[in-house]
mmCIF file of N, CA and C in Angstrom:
data_model
loop_
_atom_site.group_PDB
_atom_site.id
_atom_site.type_symbol
_atom_site.label_atom_id
_atom_site.label_comp_id
_atom_site.label_asym_id
_atom_site.label_seq_id
_atom_site.Cartn_x
_atom_site.Cartn_y
_atom_site.Cartn_z
ATOM 1 N N MET A 143 86.284 98.199 91.816
ATOM 2 C CA MET A 143 86.848 98.528 93.069
ATOM 3 C C MET A 143 86.819 99.990 93.113
ATOM 4 N N ILE A 144 86.768 100.513 94.316
ATOM 5 C CA ILE A 144 86.997 102.004 94.778
ATOM 6 C C ILE A 144 88.034 101.929 95.813
ATOM 7 N N VAL A 145 89.130 102.862 95.485
ATOM 8 C CA VAL A 145 90.256 102.833 96.425
ATOM 9 C C VAL A 145 89.939 104.240 96.949
ATOM 10 N N LEU A 146 89.789 104.320 98.612
ATOM 11 C CA LEU A 146 89.521 105.585 99.052
ATOM 12 C C LEU A 146 90.583 106.126 99.785
ATOM 13 N N ASP A 147 90.496 107.568 99.691
ATOM 14 C CA ASP A 147 91.432 108.344 100.488
ATOM 15 C C ASP A 147 90.941 108.830 101.971
ATOM 16 N N ALA A 148 91.652 109.084 102.617
ATOM 17 C CA ALA A 148 91.472 109.384 104.004
ATOM 18 C C ALA A 148 90.455 110.115 104.309
ATOM 19 N N SER A 149 90.117 111.192 103.559
ATOM 20 C CA SER A 149 89.022 112.305 103.650
ATOM 21 C C SER A 149 87.486 111.282 103.548
ATOM 22 N N VAL A 150 87.362 110.602 102.720
ATOM 23 C CA VAL A 150 86.315 109.762 102.608
ATOM 24 C C VAL A 150 85.873 108.952 104.137
ATOM 25 N N LEU A 151 86.907 108.100 104.426
ATOM 26 C CA LEU A 151 86.967 107.531 105.538
ATOM 27 C C LEU A 151 86.566 108.350 106.771
ATOM 28 N N ILE A 152 87.133 109.230 106.928
ATOM 29 C CA ILE A 152 87.172 110.085 108.055
ATOM 30 C C ILE A 152 85.835 110.790 108.076
ATOM 31 N N ALA A 153 85.193 111.338 106.862
ATOM 32 C CA ALA A 153 83.714 111.584 106.908
ATOM 33 C C ALA A 153 82.998 110.740 107.337
ATOM 34 N N TYR A 154 83.194 109.663 106.623
ATOM 35 C CA TYR A 154 82.188 108.421 107.017
ATOM 36 C C TYR A 154 81.799 108.092 108.420
ATOM 37 N N LEU A 155 82.982 108.096 109.038
ATOM 38 C CA LEU A 155 83.178 107.784 110.646
ATOM 39 C C LEU A 155 82.762 109.026 111.407
ATOM 40 N N ASP A 156 82.613 110.237 111.054
ATOM 41 C CA ASP A 156 82.593 111.411 111.886
ATOM 42 C C ASP A 156 81.209 112.014 111.240
ATOM 43 N N GLU A 157 80.079 111.971 112.071
ATOM 44 C CA GLU A 157 78.798 112.317 111.622
ATOM 45 C C GLU A 157 78.861 113.979 111.636
ATOM 46 N N SER A 158 79.826 114.586 112.188
ATOM 47 C CA SER A 158 79.887 116.054 112.287
ATOM 48 C C SER A 158 80.649 116.855 111.150
ATOM 49 N N ASP A 159 81.249 115.639 110.321
ATOM 50 C CA ASP A 159 81.857 116.159 109.121
ATOM 51 C C ASP A 159 81.364 116.677 108.115
ATOM 52 N N VAL A 160 81.584 117.857 107.548
ATOM 53 C CA VAL A 160 80.787 118.296 106.585
ATOM 54 C C VAL A 160 80.625 117.422 105.180
ATOM 55 N N HIS A 161 81.439 116.495 105.108
ATOM 56 C CA HIS A 161 81.252 115.601 103.905
ATOM 57 C C HIS A 161 80.723 114.134 104.261
ATOM 58 N N HIS A 162 80.009 114.092 105.380
ATOM 59 C CA HIS A 162 79.666 112.895 106.111
ATOM 60 C C HIS A 162 78.337 112.425 105.046
ATOM 61 N N VAL A 163 77.504 113.135 104.872
ATOM 62 C CA VAL A 163 76.517 112.578 103.980
ATOM 63 C C VAL A 163 76.982 112.188 102.447
ATOM 64 N N GLN A 164 77.759 112.861 102.123
ATOM 65 C CA GLN A 164 78.385 112.450 100.749
ATOM 66 C C GLN A 164 79.252 111.105 101.052
ATOM 67 N N ALA A 165 79.961 110.972 102.196
ATOM 68 C CA ALA A 165 80.925 109.749 102.325
ATOM 69 C C ALA A 165 79.828 108.343 102.505
ATOM 70 N N LEU A 166 78.802 108.906 103.229
ATOM 71 C CA LEU A 166 77.699 107.611 103.311
ATOM 72 C C LEU A 166 77.079 107.118 101.911
ATOM 73 N N LYS A 167 76.871 107.996 100.939
ATOM 74 C CA LYS A 167 76.585 107.634 99.598
ATOM 75 C C LYS A 167 77.674 106.708 98.873
ATOM 76 N N VAL A 168 78.827 107.417 98.895
ATOM 77 C CA VAL A 168 80.133 106.600 98.296
ATOM 78 C C VAL A 168 80.171 105.040 98.837
ATOM 79 N N LEU A 169 79.877 104.819 100.261
ATOM 80 C CA LEU A 169 80.123 103.765 100.857
ATOM 81 C C LEU A 169 78.991 102.949 100.940
ATOM 82 N N SER A 170 77.843 103.420 100.252
ATOM 83 C CA SER A 170 76.610 102.683 100.192
ATOM 84 C C SER A 170 76.336 102.047 98.789
ATOM 85 N N THR A 171 77.407 101.632 98.052
ATOM 86 C CA THR A 171 77.206 100.867 96.980
ATOM 87 C C THR A 171 77.753 99.143 97.134
ATOM 88 N N THR A 172 77.686 98.627 96.272
ATOM 89 C CA THR A 172 78.010 97.203 96.376
ATOM 90 C C THR A 172 79.417 96.853 95.790
ATOM 91 N N GLU A 173 80.129 97.957 95.556
ATOM 92 C CA GLU A 173 81.608 97.511 95.232
ATOM 93 C C GLU A 173 82.450 97.417 96.268
ATOM 94 N N ARG A 174 83.629 96.895 95.909
ATOM 95 C CA ARG A 174 84.612 96.441 96.704
ATOM 96 C C ARG A 174 85.328 97.753 97.040
ATOM 97 N N TYR A 175 85.714 97.995 98.550
ATOM 98 C CA TYR A 175 86.466 99.243 98.739
ATOM 99 C C TYR A 175 87.684 98.780 99.305
ATOM 100 N N ARG A 176 88.688 99.529 98.877
ATOM 101 C CA ARG A 176 90.097 99.078 99.343
ATOM 102 C C ARG A 176 91.035 100.539 99.714
ATOM 103 N N ILE A 177 91.862 100.367 100.516
ATOM 104 C CA ILE A 177 92.595 101.572 101.108
ATOM 105 C C ILE A 177 94.242 101.216 101.347
ATOM 106 N N HIS A 178 94.909 102.021 100.745
ATOM 107 C CA HIS A 178 96.260 101.811 100.987
ATOM 108 C C HIS A 178 96.668 101.756 102.454
ATOM 109 N N THR A 179 97.722 101.146 102.667
ATOM 110 C CA THR A 179 98.212 101.078 104.268
ATOM 111 C C THR A 179 98.362 102.321 104.748
ATOM 112 N N LEU A 180 99.227 103.302 104.078
ATOM 113 C CA LEU A 180 99.539 104.732 104.572
ATOM 114 C C LEU A 180 98.146 105.498 104.624
ATOM 115 N N THR A 181 97.204 105.254 103.728
ATOM 116 C CA THR A 181 96.049 105.976 104.133
ATOM 117 C C THR A 181 95.389 105.672 105.393
ATOM 118 N N LEU A 182 95.176 104.086 105.575
ATOM 119 C CA LEU A 182 94.664 103.623 106.940
ATOM 120 C C LEU A 182 95.321 104.005 108.034
ATOM 121 N N ALA A 183 96.769 104.292 107.998
ATOM 122 C CA ALA A 183 97.416 104.837 109.064
ATOM 123 C C ALA A 183 97.217 106.396 109.566
ATOM 124 N N GLU A 184 96.977 107.209 108.220
ATOM 125 C CA GLU A 184 96.448 108.583 108.536
ATOM 126 C C GLU A 184 95.076 108.497 109.148
ATOM 127 N N VAL A 185 94.343 107.844 108.912
ATOM 128 C CA VAL A 185 93.001 107.605 109.560
ATOM 129 C C VAL A 185 92.937 107.155 110.922
ATOM 130 N N LEU A 186 94.157 106.609 111.413
ATOM 131 C CA LEU A 186 94.105 105.622 112.621
ATOM 132 C C LEU A 186 94.673 106.775 113.559
ATOM 133 N N VAL A 187 95.494 107.821 113.183
ATOM 134 C CA VAL A 187 96.091 108.831 114.194
ATOM 135 C C VAL A 187 95.386 109.362 115.254
ATOM 136 N N ARG A 188 94.138 109.947 114.825
ATOM 137 C CA ARG A 188 93.399 110.533 116.043
ATOM 138 C C ARG A 188 92.773 109.389 116.790
ATOM 139 N N PRO A 189 92.190 108.414 116.211
ATOM 140 C CA PRO A 189 91.638 107.203 117.226
ATOM 141 C C PRO A 189 92.929 106.634 118.064
ATOM 142 N N THR A 190 94.206 106.691 117.489
ATOM 143 C CA THR A 190 95.023 105.992 118.089
ATOM 144 C C THR A 190 95.418 106.897 119.462
ATOM 145 N N ARG A 191 95.575 108.221 119.385
ATOM 146 C CA ARG A 191 95.669 109.278 120.228
ATOM 147 C C ARG A 191 94.521 109.002 121.366
ATOM 148 N N GLU A 192 93.328 108.847 121.014
ATOM 149 C CA GLU A 192 92.200 108.694 121.805
ATOM 150 C C GLU A 192 92.072 107.270 122.505
ATOM 151 N N GLY A 193 93.061 106.314 122.239
ATOM 152 C CA GLY A 193 92.871 104.939 122.664
ATOM 153 C C GLY A 193 91.812 104.260 122.019
ATOM 154 N N ARG A 194 91.485 104.632 120.743
ATOM 155 C CA ARG A 194 90.226 103.840 120.170
ATOM 156 C C ARG A 194 90.621 103.261 118.552
ATOM 157 N N ALA A 195 92.015 103.090 118.418
ATOM 158 C CA ALA A 195 92.298 102.365 117.367
ATOM 159 C C ALA A 195 91.908 101.021 116.946
ATOM 160 N N ALA A 196 91.728 100.023 118.212
ATOM 161 C CA ALA A 196 91.033 98.835 117.821
ATOM 162 C C ALA A 196 89.582 98.852 117.365
ATOM 163 N N GLU A 197 88.822 100.005 117.939
ATOM 164 C CA GLU A 197 87.617 100.174 117.655
ATOM 165 C C GLU A 197 87.279 100.688 116.304
ATOM 166 N N LEU A 198 88.360 101.471 115.681
ATOM 167 C CA LEU A 198 88.226 102.082 114.437
ATOM 168 C C LEU A 198 88.229 101.142 113.473
ATOM 169 N N ILE A 199 89.515 100.042 113.772
ATOM 170 C CA ILE A 199 89.973 99.130 112.670
ATOM 171 C C ILE A 199 88.771 97.786 112.559
ATOM 172 N N ASN A 200 87.776 97.891 113.659
ATOM 173 C CA ASN A 200 86.562 96.821 113.583
ATOM 174 C C ASN A 200 85.661 97.524 112.815
ATOM 175 N N LYS A 201 85.441 98.926 112.919
ATOM 176 C CA LYS A 201 84.455 99.410 112.233
ATOM 177 C C LYS A 201 84.783 99.525 110.471
ATOM 178 N N VAL A 202 86.046 99.820 110.321
ATOM 179 C CA VAL A 202 86.659 99.644 108.974
ATOM 180 C C VAL A 202 86.268 98.232 108.203
ATOM 181 N N THR A 203 86.722 97.266 109.133
ATOM 182 C CA THR A 203 86.568 95.831 108.791
ATOM 183 C C THR A 203 85.007 95.541 108.406
ATOM 184 N N ALA A 204 84.190 95.719 109.360
ATOM 185 C CA ALA A 204 82.824 95.568 109.288
ATOM 186 C C ALA A 204 82.279 96.243 107.895
ATOM 187 N N ILE A 205 82.555 97.259 107.634
ATOM 188 C CA ILE A 205 81.786 97.828 106.318
ATOM 189 C C ILE A 205 82.733 97.205 105.088
ATOM 190 N N GLY A 206 83.612 96.562 105.372
ATOM 191 C CA GLY A 206 84.050 95.729 104.026
ATOM 192 C C GLY A 206 85.367 96.390 103.483
ATOM 193 N N ILE A 207 86.264 97.448 104.294
ATOM 194 C CA ILE A 207 87.154 97.821 103.607
ATOM 195 C C ILE A 207 88.372 97.257 104.024
ATOM 196 N N GLY A 208 89.307 96.747 102.836
ATOM 197 C CA GLY A 208 90.287 95.908 103.120
ATOM 198 C C GLY A 208 91.436 96.801 102.474
ATOM 199 N N GLU A 209 92.542 96.518 103.121
ATOM 200 C CA GLU A 209 93.766 97.229 102.668
ATOM 201 C C GLU A 209 94.316 96.395 101.418
ATOM 202 N N LEU A 210 94.937 97.213 100.564
ATOM 203 C CA LEU A 210 95.417 96.859 99.283
ATOM 204 C C LEU A 210 96.773 96.089 99.382
ATOM 205 N N GLU A 211 96.893 95.244 98.583
ATOM 206 C CA GLU A 211 98.483 94.729 98.501
ATOM 207 C C GLU A 211 99.398 95.556 97.834
ATOM 208 N N ARG A 212 100.595 95.291 98.172
ATOM 209 C CA ARG A 212 101.646 96.277 97.818
ATOM 210 C C ARG A 212 101.926 95.881 96.110
ATOM 211 N N VAL A 213 101.943 97.027 95.599
ATOM 212 C CA VAL A 213 102.193 96.938 94.248
ATOM 213 C C VAL A 213 103.724 96.683 93.970
ATOM 214 N N PRO A 214 103.893 96.035 92.911
ATOM 215 C CA PRO A 214 105.365 95.805 92.335
ATOM 216 C C PRO A 214 105.995 97.107 92.058
ATOM 217 N N ASP A 215 107.383 97.265 92.410
ATOM 218 C CA ASP A 215 108.224 98.402 92.341
ATOM 219 C C ASP A 215 107.297 100.052 92.860
ATOM 220 N N GLU A 216 106.790 99.793 94.053
ATOM 221 C CA GLU A 216 105.887 100.732 94.596
ATOM 222 C C GLU A 216 106.565 101.795 94.981
ATOM 223 N N ALA A 217 107.773 101.797 95.624
ATOM 224 C CA ALA A 217 108.627 102.758 95.982
ATOM 225 C C ALA A 217 108.939 103.737 94.968
ATOM 226 N N ARG A 218 109.448 103.075 93.709
ATOM 227 C CA ARG A 218 109.909 103.826 92.622
ATOM 228 C C ARG A 218 108.547 104.587 92.098
ATOM 229 N N GLU A 219 107.546 103.841 91.832
ATOM 230 C CA GLU A 219 106.438 104.415 91.211
ATOM 231 C C GLU A 219 105.686 105.606 92.131
ATOM 232 N N LEU A 220 105.920 105.332 93.565
ATOM 233 C CA LEU A 220 105.691 106.732 94.427
ATOM 234 C C LEU A 220 106.492 107.919 94.157
ATOM 235 N N ALA A 221 107.716 107.582 94.113
ATOM 236 C CA ALA A 221 108.625 108.390 93.856
ATOM 237 C C ALA A 221 108.530 109.316 92.748
ATOM 238 N N ASP A 222 108.093 108.445 91.490
ATOM 239 C CA ASP A 222 107.868 109.155 90.549
ATOM 240 C C ASP A 222 106.475 110.144 90.419
ATOM 241 N N MET A 223 105.661 109.518 91.059
ATOM 242 C CA MET A 223 104.468 110.308 91.023
ATOM 243 C C MET A 223 104.747 111.801 91.891
ATOM 244 N N ARG A 224 105.632 111.605 93.174
ATOM 245 C CA ARG A 224 105.692 112.722 93.758
ATOM 246 C C ARG A 224 106.393 113.991 93.210
ATOM 247 N N VAL A 225 107.303 113.290 92.321
ATOM 248 C CA VAL A 225 108.094 114.359 91.391
ATOM 249 C C VAL A 225 107.349 115.028 90.460
ATOM 250 N N SER A 226 106.347 113.851 89.867
ATOM 251 C CA SER A 226 105.811 114.664 88.567
ATOM 252 C C SER A 226 104.290 115.150 88.878
ATOM 253 N N THR A 227 104.072 115.284 89.843
ATOM 254 C CA THR A 227 102.473 115.765 90.560
ATOM 255 C C THR A 227 102.779 116.773 91.573
ATOM 256 N N PRO A 228 101.863 117.577 91.826
ATOM 257 C CA PRO A 228 101.841 118.553 92.939
ATOM 258 C C PRO A 228 101.215 118.109 94.383
ATOM 259 N N LEU A 229 101.248 116.517 94.115
ATOM 260 C CA LEU A 229 100.718 115.912 95.326
ATOM 261 C C LEU A 229 101.473 115.377 96.499
ATOM 262 N N LYS A 230 101.259 115.504 97.619
ATOM 263 C CA LYS A 230 102.246 115.297 98.775
ATOM 264 C C LYS A 230 102.160 113.651 98.820
ATOM 265 N N MET A 231 102.844 112.929 99.486
ATOM 266 C CA MET A 231 103.073 111.405 99.332
ATOM 267 C C MET A 231 101.711 110.493 99.968
ATOM 268 N N PRO A 232 101.097 111.105 100.855
ATOM 269 C CA PRO A 232 100.008 110.189 101.165
ATOM 270 C C PRO A 232 98.903 110.218 99.862
ATOM 271 N N ASP A 233 98.654 111.452 99.316
ATOM 272 C CA ASP A 233 97.632 111.417 97.975
ATOM 273 C C ASP A 233 98.309 110.767 96.959
ATOM 274 N N CYS A 234 99.744 110.522 96.946
ATOM 275 C CA CYS A 234 100.474 109.969 95.815
ATOM 276 C C CYS A 234 100.045 108.207 95.986
ATOM 277 N N CYS A 235 99.963 108.095 97.306
ATOM 278 C CA CYS A 235 99.582 106.487 97.778
ATOM 279 C C CYS A 235 98.466 106.108 97.204
ATOM 280 N N VAL A 236 97.403 107.038 97.107
ATOM 281 C CA VAL A 236 96.140 106.923 96.926
ATOM 282 C C VAL A 236 95.891 106.762 95.633
ATOM 283 N N LEU A 237 96.615 107.814 94.717
ATOM 284 C CA LEU A 237 96.466 107.887 93.117
ATOM 285 C C LEU A 237 97.208 106.635 92.523
ATOM 286 N N MET A 238 98.427 106.169 93.240
ATOM 287 C CA MET A 238 99.202 105.033 92.752
ATOM 288 C C MET A 238 98.324 103.857 92.910
ATOM 289 N N ALA A 239 97.607 103.541 93.848
ATOM 290 C CA ALA A 239 96.804 102.414 94.130
ATOM 291 C C ALA A 239 95.849 102.300 93.238
ATOM 292 N N ALA A 240 94.756 103.454 93.008
ATOM 293 C CA ALA A 240 93.590 103.419 92.084
ATOM 294 C C ALA A 240 94.390 102.930 90.730
ATOM 295 N N THR A 241 95.574 103.740 90.405
ATOM 296 C CA THR A 241 95.986 103.623 89.104
ATOM 297 C C THR A 241 96.622 102.108 88.915
ATOM 298 N N ALA A 242 97.166 101.498 89.757
ATOM 299 C CA ALA A 242 97.838 100.107 89.517
ATOM 300 C C ALA A 242 96.603 99.246 89.692
ATOM 301 N N HIS A 243 95.583 99.484 90.342
ATOM 302 C CA HIS A 243 94.486 98.324 90.317
ATOM 303 C C HIS A 243 93.349 98.607 89.240
ATOM 304 N N ALA A 244 93.552 99.877 88.611
ATOM 305 C CA ALA A 244 92.590 99.972 87.465
ATOM 306 C C ALA A 244 91.187 100.258 88.380
ATOM 307 N N ALA A 245 91.108 100.927 89.338
ATOM 308 C CA ALA A 245 89.974 101.414 90.320
ATOM 309 C C ALA A 245 89.710 102.885 90.266
ATOM 310 N N SER A 246 88.523 103.074 90.660
ATOM 311 C CA SER A 246 87.887 104.272 90.865
ATOM 312 C C SER A 246 88.388 104.828 92.202
ATOM 313 N N LEU A 247 88.441 106.215 92.083
ATOM 314 C CA LEU A 247 89.229 106.783 93.215
ATOM 315 C C LEU A 247 88.163 107.662 93.896
ATOM 316 N N ALA A 248 87.926 107.456 95.176
ATOM 317 C CA ALA A 248 86.959 108.494 95.894
ATOM 318 C C ALA A 248 87.723 109.418 97.082
ATOM 319 N N SER A 249 87.694 110.707 96.741
ATOM 320 C CA SER A 249 88.424 111.674 97.526
ATOM 321 C C SER A 249 87.425 112.912 97.599
ATOM 322 N N PHE A 250 87.765 113.661 98.645
ATOM 323 C CA PHE A 250 87.298 115.031 98.766
ATOM 324 C C PHE A 250 88.237 115.911 98.527
ATOM 325 N N ASP A 251 89.430 115.506 98.314
ATOM 326 C CA ASP A 251 90.409 116.496 98.232
ATOM 327 C C ASP A 251 90.482 116.917 96.484
ATOM 328 N N GLU A 252 90.330 118.053 96.362
ATOM 329 C CA GLU A 252 90.118 118.593 94.893
ATOM 330 C C GLU A 252 91.389 118.591 94.007
ATOM 331 N N ARG A 253 92.472 118.758 94.713
ATOM 332 C CA ARG A 253 93.894 118.500 93.896
ATOM 333 C C ARG A 253 93.878 117.139 93.676
ATOM 334 N N LEU A 254 93.790 116.129 94.577
ATOM 335 C CA LEU A 254 93.960 114.581 94.187
ATOM 336 C C LEU A 254 92.784 114.456 93.131
ATOM 337 N N ARG A 255 91.856 114.913 93.345
ATOM 338 C CA ARG A 255 90.768 114.514 92.316
ATOM 339 C C ARG A 255 91.000 115.056 90.971
ATOM 340 N N ASP A 256 91.507 116.284 90.905
ATOM 341 C CA ASP A 256 92.012 116.958 89.551
ATOM 342 C C ASP A 256 93.260 115.900 88.844
ATOM 343 N N VAL A 257 94.073 115.676 89.776
ATOM 344 C CA VAL A 257 95.271 114.846 89.220
ATOM 345 C C VAL A 257 94.717 113.744 88.640
ATOM 346 N N ALA A 258 93.850 113.068 89.436
ATOM 347 C CA ALA A 258 93.242 111.638 89.171
ATOM 348 C C ALA A 258 92.481 111.633 87.763
ATOM 349 N N ARG A 259 91.817 112.590 87.665
ATOM 350 C CA ARG A 259 90.926 112.717 86.573
ATOM 351 C C ARG A 259 91.749 113.157 85.143
ATOM 352 N N ARG A 260 92.852 113.819 85.195
ATOM 353 C CA ARG A 260 93.808 114.209 84.344
ATOM 354 C C ARG A 260 94.424 112.815 83.910
ATOM 355 N N ARG A 261 94.628 112.009 84.667
ATOM 356 C CA ARG A 261 95.254 110.682 84.545
ATOM 357 C C ARG A 261 94.109 109.575 83.975
ATOM 358 N N GLY A 262 92.972 109.968 83.751
ATOM 359 C CA GLY A 262 91.957 109.158 83.142
ATOM 360 C C GLY A 262 91.315 108.389 84.108
ATOM 361 N N LEU A 263 91.378 108.629 85.550
ATOM 362 C CA LEU A 263 90.666 107.819 86.378
ATOM 363 C C LEU A 263 89.440 108.088 86.690
ATOM 364 N N HIS A 264 88.567 107.151 87.091
ATOM 365 C CA HIS A 264 87.038 107.639 87.518
ATOM 366 C C HIS A 264 87.218 108.192 88.745
ATOM 367 N N VAL A 265 86.529 109.292 89.100
ATOM 368 C CA VAL A 265 86.677 109.893 90.364
ATOM 369 C C VAL A 265 85.212 110.033 91.102
ATOM 370 N N LEU A 266 85.050 109.490 92.253
ATOM 371 C CA LEU A 266 83.904 109.711 93.129
ATOM 372 C C LEU A 266 84.053 110.718 94.249
ATOM 373 N N PRO A 267 83.051 111.249 94.937
ATOM 374 C CA PRO A 267 81.715 111.385 94.416
ATOM 375 C C PRO A 267 81.406 112.483 93.209
#
């Protein structure tokens, strides 16, 4: 399973994004892709402003990206990560999800990638 950061999904959906080609590669495997609810909300902000939220949700569903189920004691785990890492809460959600589900993590955010590697996670791309 691969847990996606918003940066990967945004790049995948936007052909003009500098990471678009890399995102296509990440999402071209046969792995299961999952996303934290807060991460999906991040991706939905712009399409919601533009009246395209339903369209984006359809695209996400069509490529097989599903929302992760809540992790037991998630609030406390997130608070611990926020305190013990230099990450902001949205990145903590991605890190916690990948850790809790023993999944790989896909992100273009170097800070998130560095913290994930230090915690022993497999990081893409």
